[in-house]
Coordinates of C-alpha atoms and ligand atoms in Angstrom, one line a residue:
X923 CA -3.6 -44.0 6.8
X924 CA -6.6 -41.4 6.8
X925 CA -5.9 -40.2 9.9
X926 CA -3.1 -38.0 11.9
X927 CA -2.3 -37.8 15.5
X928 CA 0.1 -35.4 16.5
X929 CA 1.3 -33.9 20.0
X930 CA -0.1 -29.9 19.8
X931 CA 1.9 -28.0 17.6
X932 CA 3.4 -24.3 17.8
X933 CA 4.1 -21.5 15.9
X934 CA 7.5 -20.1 16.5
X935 CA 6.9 -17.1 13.9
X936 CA 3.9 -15.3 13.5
X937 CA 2.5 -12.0 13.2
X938 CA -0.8 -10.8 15.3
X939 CA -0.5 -7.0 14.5
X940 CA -2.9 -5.3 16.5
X941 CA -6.0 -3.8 18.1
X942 CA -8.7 -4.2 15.5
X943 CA -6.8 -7.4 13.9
X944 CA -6.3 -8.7 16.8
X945 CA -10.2 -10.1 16.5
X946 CA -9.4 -12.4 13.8
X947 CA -5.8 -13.1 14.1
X948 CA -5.7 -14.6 17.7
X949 CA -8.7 -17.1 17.3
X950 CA -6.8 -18.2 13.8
X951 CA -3.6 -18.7 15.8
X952 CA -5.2 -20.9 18.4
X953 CA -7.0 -23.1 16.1
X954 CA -4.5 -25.7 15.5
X955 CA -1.5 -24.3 18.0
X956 CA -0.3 -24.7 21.5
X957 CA 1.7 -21.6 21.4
X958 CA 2.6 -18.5 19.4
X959 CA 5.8 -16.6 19.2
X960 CA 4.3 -13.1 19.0
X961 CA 6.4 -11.1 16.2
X962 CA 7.1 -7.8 17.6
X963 CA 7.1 -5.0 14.4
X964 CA 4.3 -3.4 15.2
X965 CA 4.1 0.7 15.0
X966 CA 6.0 1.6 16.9
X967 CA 7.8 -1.7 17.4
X968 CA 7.7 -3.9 20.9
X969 CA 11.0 -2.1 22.5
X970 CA 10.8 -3.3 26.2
X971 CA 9.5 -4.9 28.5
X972 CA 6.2 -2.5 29.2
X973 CA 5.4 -2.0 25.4
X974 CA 5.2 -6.0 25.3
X975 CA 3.4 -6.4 28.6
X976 CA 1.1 -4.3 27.4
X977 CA 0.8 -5.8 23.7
X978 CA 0.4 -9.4 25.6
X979 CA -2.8 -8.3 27.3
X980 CA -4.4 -6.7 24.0
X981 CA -4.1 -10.0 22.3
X982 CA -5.1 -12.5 25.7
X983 CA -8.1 -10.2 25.5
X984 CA -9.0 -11.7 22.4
X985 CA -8.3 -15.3 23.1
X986 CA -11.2 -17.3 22.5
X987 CA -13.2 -18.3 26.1
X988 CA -11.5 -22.1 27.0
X989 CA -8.3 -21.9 25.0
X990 CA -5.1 -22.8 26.5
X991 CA -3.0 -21.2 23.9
X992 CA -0.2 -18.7 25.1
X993 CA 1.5 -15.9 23.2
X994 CA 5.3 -15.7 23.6
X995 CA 6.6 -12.1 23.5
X996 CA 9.7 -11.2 21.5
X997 CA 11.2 -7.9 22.2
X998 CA 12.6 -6.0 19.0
X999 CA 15.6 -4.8 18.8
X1000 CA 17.2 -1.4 17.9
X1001 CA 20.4 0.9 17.9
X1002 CA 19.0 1.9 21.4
X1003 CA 18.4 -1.8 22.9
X1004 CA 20.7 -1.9 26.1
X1005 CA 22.0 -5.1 27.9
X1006 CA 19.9 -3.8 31.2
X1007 CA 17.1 -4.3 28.7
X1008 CA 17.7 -8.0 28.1
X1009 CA 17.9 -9.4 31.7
X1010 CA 14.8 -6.8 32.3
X1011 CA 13.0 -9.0 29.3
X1012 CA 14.6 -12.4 30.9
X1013 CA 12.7 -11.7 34.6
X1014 CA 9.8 -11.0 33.0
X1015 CA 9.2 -14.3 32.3
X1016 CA 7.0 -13.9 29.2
X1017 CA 9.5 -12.9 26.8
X1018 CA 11.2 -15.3 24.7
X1019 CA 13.7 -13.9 22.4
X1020 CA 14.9 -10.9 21.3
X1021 CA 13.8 -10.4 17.5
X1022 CA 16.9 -8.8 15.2
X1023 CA 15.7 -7.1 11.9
X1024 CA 18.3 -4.9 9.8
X1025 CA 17.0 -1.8 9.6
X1026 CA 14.9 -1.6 6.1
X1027 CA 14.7 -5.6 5.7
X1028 CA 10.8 -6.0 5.7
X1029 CA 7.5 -4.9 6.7
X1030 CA 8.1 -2.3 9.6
X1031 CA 11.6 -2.8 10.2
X1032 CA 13.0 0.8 9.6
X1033 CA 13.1 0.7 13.7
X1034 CA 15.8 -2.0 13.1
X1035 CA 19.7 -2.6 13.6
X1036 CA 21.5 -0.5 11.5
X1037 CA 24.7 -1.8 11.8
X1038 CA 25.1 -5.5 13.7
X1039 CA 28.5 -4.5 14.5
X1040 CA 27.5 -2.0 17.5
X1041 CA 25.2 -5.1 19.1
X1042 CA 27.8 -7.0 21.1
X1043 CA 27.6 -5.9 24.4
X1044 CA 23.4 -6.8 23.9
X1045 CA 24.6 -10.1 22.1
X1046 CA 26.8 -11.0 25.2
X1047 CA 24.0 -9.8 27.9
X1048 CA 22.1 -12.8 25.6
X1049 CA 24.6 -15.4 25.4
X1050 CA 24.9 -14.6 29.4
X1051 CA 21.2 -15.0 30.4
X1052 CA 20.5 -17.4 27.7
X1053 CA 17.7 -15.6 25.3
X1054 CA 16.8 -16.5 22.2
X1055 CA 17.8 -14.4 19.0
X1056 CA 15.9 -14.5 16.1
X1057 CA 17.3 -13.3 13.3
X1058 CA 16.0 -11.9 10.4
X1059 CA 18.9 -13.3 8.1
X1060 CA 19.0 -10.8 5.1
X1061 CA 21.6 -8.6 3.7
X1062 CA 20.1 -4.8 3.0
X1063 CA 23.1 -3.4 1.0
X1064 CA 21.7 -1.9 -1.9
X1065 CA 24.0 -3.8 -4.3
X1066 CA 23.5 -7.1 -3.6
X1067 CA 20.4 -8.9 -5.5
X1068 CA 17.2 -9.5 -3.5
X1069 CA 17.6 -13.2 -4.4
X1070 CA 21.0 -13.2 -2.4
X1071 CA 20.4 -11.5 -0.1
X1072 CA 19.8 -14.4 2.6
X1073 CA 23.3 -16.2 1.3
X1074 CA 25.4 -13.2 1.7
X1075 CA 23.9 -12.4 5.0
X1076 CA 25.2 -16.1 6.2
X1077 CA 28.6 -15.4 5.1
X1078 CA 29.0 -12.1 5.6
X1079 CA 27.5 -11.6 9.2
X1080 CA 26.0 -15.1 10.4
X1081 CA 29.6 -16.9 9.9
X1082 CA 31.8 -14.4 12.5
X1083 CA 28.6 -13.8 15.1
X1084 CA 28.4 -17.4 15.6
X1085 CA 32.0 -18.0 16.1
X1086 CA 32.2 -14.7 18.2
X1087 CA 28.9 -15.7 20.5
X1088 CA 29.8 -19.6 20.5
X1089 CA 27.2 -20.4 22.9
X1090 CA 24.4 -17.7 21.7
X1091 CA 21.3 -19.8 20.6
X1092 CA 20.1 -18.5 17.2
X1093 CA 17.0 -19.1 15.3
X1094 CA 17.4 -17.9 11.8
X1095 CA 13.6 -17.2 10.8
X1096 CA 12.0 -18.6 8.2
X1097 CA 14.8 -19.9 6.2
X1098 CA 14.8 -19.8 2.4
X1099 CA 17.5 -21.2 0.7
X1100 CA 20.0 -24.2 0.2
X1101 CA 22.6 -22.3 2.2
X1102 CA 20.7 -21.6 5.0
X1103 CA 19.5 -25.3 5.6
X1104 CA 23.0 -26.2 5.1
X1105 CA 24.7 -23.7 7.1
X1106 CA 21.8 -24.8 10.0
X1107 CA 22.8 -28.2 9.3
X1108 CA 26.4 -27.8 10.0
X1109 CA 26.3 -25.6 12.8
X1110 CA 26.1 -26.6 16.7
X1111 CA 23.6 -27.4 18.7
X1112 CA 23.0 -23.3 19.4
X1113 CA 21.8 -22.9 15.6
X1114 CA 18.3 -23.8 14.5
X1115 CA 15.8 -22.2 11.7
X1116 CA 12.0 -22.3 11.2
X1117 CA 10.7 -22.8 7.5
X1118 CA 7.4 -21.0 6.4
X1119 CA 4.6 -23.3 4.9
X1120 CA 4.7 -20.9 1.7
X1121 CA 8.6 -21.6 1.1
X1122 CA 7.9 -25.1 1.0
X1123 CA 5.1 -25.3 -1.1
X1124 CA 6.5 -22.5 -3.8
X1125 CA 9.2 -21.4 -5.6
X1126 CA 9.7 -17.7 -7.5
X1127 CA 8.3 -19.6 -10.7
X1128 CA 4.4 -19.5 -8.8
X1129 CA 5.2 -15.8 -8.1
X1130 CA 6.0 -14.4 -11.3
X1131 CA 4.9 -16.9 -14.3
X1132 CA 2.0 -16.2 -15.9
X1133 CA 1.5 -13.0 -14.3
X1134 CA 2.6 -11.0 -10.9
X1135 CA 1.2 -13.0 -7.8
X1136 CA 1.0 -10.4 -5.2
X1137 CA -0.8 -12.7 -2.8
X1138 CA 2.3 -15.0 -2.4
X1139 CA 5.1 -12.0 -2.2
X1140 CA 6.8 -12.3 1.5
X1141 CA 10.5 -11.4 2.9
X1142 CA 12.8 -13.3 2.6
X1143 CA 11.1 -13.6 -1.3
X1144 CA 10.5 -17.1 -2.9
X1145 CA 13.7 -18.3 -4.4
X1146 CA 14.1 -20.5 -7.4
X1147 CA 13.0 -24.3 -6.9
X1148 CA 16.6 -26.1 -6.0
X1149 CA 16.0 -24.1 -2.8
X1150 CA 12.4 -25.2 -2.5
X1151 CA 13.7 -29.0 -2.7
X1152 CA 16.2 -27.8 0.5
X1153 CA 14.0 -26.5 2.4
X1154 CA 11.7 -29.6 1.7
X1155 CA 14.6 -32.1 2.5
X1156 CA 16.0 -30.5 5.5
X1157 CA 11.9 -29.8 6.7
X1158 CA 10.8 -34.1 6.6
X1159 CA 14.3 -35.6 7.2
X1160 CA 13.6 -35.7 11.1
X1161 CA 16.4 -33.1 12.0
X1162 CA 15.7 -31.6 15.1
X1163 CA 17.5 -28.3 13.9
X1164 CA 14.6 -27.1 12.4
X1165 CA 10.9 -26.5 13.2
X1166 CA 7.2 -24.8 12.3
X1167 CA 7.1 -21.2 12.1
X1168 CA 4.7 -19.7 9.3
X1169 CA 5.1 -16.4 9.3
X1170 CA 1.4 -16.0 9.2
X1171 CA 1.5 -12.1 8.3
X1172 CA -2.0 -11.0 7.5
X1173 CA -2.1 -7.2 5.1
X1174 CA -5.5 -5.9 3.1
X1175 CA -5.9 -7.4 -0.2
X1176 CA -5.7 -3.7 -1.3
X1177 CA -2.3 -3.3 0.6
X1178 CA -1.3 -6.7 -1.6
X1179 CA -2.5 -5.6 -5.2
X1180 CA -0.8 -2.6 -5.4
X1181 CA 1.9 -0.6 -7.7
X1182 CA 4.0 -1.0 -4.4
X1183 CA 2.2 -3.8 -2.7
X1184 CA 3.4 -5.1 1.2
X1185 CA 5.5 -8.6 1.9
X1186 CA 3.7 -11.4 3.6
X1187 CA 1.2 -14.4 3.4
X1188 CA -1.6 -15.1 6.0
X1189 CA -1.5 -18.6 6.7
X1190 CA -3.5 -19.6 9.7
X1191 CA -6.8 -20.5 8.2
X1192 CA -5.1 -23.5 7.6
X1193 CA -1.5 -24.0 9.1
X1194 CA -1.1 -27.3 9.9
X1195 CA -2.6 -28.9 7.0
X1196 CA -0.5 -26.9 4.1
X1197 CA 2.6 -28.4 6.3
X1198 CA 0.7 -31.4 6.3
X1199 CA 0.2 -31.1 2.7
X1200 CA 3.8 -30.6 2.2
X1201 CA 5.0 -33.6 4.3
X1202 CA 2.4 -35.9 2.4
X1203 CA 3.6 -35.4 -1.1
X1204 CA 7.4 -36.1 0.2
X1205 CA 5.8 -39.4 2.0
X1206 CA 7.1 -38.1 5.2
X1207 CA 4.1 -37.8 7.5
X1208 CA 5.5 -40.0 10.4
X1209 CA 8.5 -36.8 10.5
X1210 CA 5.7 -34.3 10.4
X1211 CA 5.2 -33.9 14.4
X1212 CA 9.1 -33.5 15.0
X1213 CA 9.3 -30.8 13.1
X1214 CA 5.7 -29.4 14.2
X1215 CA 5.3 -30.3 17.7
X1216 CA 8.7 -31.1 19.6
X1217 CA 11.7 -29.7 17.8
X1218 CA 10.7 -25.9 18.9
X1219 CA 9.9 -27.0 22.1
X1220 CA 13.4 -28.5 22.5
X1221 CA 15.4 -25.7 21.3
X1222 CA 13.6 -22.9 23.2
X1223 CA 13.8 -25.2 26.8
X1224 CA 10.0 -25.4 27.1
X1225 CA 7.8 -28.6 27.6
X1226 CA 6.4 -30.4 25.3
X1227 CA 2.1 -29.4 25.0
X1228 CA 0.1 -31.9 27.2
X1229 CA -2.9 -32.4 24.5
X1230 CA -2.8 -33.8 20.6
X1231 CA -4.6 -32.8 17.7
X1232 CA -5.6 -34.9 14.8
X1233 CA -5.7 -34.4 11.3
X1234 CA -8.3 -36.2 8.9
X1235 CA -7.8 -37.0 5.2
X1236 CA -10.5 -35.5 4.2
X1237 CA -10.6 -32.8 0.7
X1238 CA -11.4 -29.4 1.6
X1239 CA -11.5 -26.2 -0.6
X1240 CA -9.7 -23.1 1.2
X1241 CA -11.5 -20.1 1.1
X1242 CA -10.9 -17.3 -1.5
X1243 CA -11.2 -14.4 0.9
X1244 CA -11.4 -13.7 4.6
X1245 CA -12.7 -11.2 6.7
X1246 CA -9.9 -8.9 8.1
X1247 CA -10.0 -5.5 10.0
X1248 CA -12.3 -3.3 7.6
X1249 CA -12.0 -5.3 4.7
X1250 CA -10.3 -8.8 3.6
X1251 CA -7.4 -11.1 3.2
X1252 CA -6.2 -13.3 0.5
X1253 CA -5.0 -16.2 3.1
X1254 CA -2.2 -18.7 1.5
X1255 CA -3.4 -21.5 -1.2
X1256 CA -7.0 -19.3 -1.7
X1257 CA -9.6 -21.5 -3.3
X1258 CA -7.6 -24.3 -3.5
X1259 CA -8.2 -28.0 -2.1
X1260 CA -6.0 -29.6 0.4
X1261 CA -6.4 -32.9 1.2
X1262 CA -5.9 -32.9 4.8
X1263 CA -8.2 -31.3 7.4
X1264 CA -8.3 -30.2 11.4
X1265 CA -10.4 -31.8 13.5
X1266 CA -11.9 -29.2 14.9
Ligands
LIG1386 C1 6.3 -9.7 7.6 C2 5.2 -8.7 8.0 O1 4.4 -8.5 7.1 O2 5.2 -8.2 9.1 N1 6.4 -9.9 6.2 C3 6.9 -10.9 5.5 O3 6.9 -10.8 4.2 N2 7.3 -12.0 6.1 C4 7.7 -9.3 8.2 C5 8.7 -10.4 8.2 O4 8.6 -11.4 8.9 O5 9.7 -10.3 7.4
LIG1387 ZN1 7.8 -12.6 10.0

C-alpha cells in the first residue's frame, strides 16, 4: 500500500496565538485539516463571547485565499465565568466548548480555575445547553509529582464531576497516561480524550537521556514508556472515544532553550503524517481515519468534512527550523525523515 485516502481530518486542540503568528500558524493549520479547535490562552485569555468574536476574525484574516477550513472558538474559563456567559457562547454559534485550565497548569493559565469546586452552577448551565468541556486534566498541588499529576487529577476531581454532571460531555485534552486511556475507556459515552502526536511518538526517556531536550518539553510532560504503549493502544484500536488533537503550540526557539524554557511542541508542518507515522509502525493504518477524521466529528455533533486528503509513502526530511514571528521555531521531529507525505 503506498498510498492513503482519508476523509479530511481536524484538529480538536491547537494553539494559533496571535496577531503577528497568526501569519504562519493559520496557513499550517489548514494544510492538512478541515477544522481547528482554536485554544483560547491567549493574553489576556478568550473570556466571552466578544473577545472570541473578535479573535475569530484576526485569524479568518489570515486564512489562505480558497480554503474551506474553519476555526472553532473555545471560550476560557475563570473564577468570574457566569452561566449567563455559557448560553451567551451557545447562540453564538461559533463557539464550541468551554476550555477549563487550573489556574498555574501550563502556558498562560494563571487566568484559570482556582478551585473546580465553585464551577457548578457553570458546569450545570453546560450539561443544560449541551457544551463541550475541555479539560485540562492536571493536578497543581505543589506536593504531588509532576509525573502524577494527570492520575491524581482523574481520581481526585475527574471521578466525582462525572458522576455529579452525568450527562456533561468532557474531552480530557491531550491525554498522557495509562489511566487516562483507561479511565476514557470505561467511562460513558459523555467522556472522550484527544492524544497529541508527540505523546505517541515519545516517552520522558527522548526528553531527558543524553542531554535536556527542550524542543520536546510540553504540559501534560512526557511520561515514562508503559504510557506511551497506552496511549498507542487506545490511539489505533478503532475506539471511537478518542481522536486527533495535537496541541500544535508554536514558542521562539529562544523561549525553548532557556534556564526556564516554555511547555509546548509545534506540530503542524507535518500533523497528519507523524500520526500517520505512528499508526504505520503499529500496522494500524486502516484505524488511522477514525481516529483522525470521524471520531471528533461524532463526539462534538458536527458532520463529517465533505472532501479527502491522501497521503503518499514517500521519505521526506522535516525541516530543522521554521520561520516564526521575529525569529524561528523548532517544529516536532526537526530534521528527521518520515516516511509518509501530504499531497499537497
Ligand atoms: C500549551 C501552550 O504553549 O499554550 N503548552 C503545552 O505544553 N501544551 C498549553 C497547553 O495546552 O497546556
Ligand atoms: Zn494545548
Amino acid at each position: 500500500m503506498d498510498t492513503i485516502t482519508l476523509i479530511q481530518p481536524d484538529d480538536w486542540h491547537l494553539h494559533l496565538r496571535d496577531n503577528q503568528a497568526l501569519k504562519t500558524t493559520v496557513p499550517a493549520a489548514t494544510r492538512s485539516f478541515g477544522r481547528g479547535i482554536i485554544m483560547p490562552n491567549l493574553t489576556p485569555p478568550v473570556t466571552d463571547v466578544k473577545k472570541a468574536s473578535a479573535y475569530r476574525e484576526r485569524i479568518l484574516a489570515q486564512r489562505p485565499k480558497g480554503s474551506n477550513w474553519q476555526p472553532l472558538m473555545v471560550l476560557y474559563l475563570t473564577d468570574n465565568t457566569s452561566p449567563a456567559d455559557i448560553i451567551a457562547a451557545a447562540d453564538s454559534g461559533f463557539i464550541y466548548g468551554c476550555k477549563y485550565y487550573p489556574a498555574g497548569a501550563t502556558t498562560n493559565s494563571a487566568s484559570g480555575v482556582t478551585n473546580l469546586d465553585n464551577m457548578h452552577a457553570v458546569f450545570e448551565a453546560m450539561q443544560e445547553v449541551g457544551m463541550i468541556l475541555q479539560m485540562h486534566g492536571e493536578v497543581t498541588a505543589p506536593d504531588i509529582d509532576i509525573f502524577d499529576r494527570e492520575a491524581v487529577f482523574i481520581e481526585r476531581h475527574l471521578r466525582p464531576l462525572v458522576a455529579q454532571f452525568p450527562k456533561l460531555k468532557i474531552v480530557m485534552e491531550h491525554i498522557t497516561t495509562k489511566q487516562g486511556a483507561d479511565f476514557v475507556l470505561s467511562a460513558g459515552d459523555n467522556i472522550a480524550a484527544s492524544i497529541t502526536p508527540q505523546h505517541l511518538l515519545h516517552n520522558r526517556n527522548d526528553m531527558l537521556v543524553g542531554g535536556i531536550r527542550p524542543h520536546l518539553f510540553c504540559l501534560p510532560i512526557l511520561k515514562r514508556n508503559i504510557h506511551q504503549q497506552a496511549l498507542i493502544n487506545i490511539a489505533t484500536s478503532g475506539s471511537h472515544k478518542v481522536f486527533l488533537g495535537t496541541d500544535s503550540a508554536p514558542h521562539t526557539q529562544g523561549a525553548k532553550e532557556s534556564a526556564c524554557g516554555c511547555a509546548g511542541c509545534f506540530s503542524h508542518h507535518a500533523a497528519i503524517e507523524l500520526y500517520a507515522e505512528v499508526f504505520d509502525q503499529a500496522n494500524a493504518l486502516d484505524k488511522l481515519e477514525a481516529f483522525a477524521s470521524t471520531n471528533g466529528p461524532n463526539f462534538y455533533g458536527l458532520p463529517h468534512n465533505q472532501v479527502s486528503i491522501e497521503l503518499k509513502k514517500q521519505a521526506w526530511q522535516l525541516p530543522d527550523s521554521l520561520p516564526f514571528e521575529d525569529t524561528q521555531v523548532i517544529p516536532l521531529g526537526a530534521g528527521t525523515t518520515l516516511n509518509w507525505k501530504l499531497v499537497e
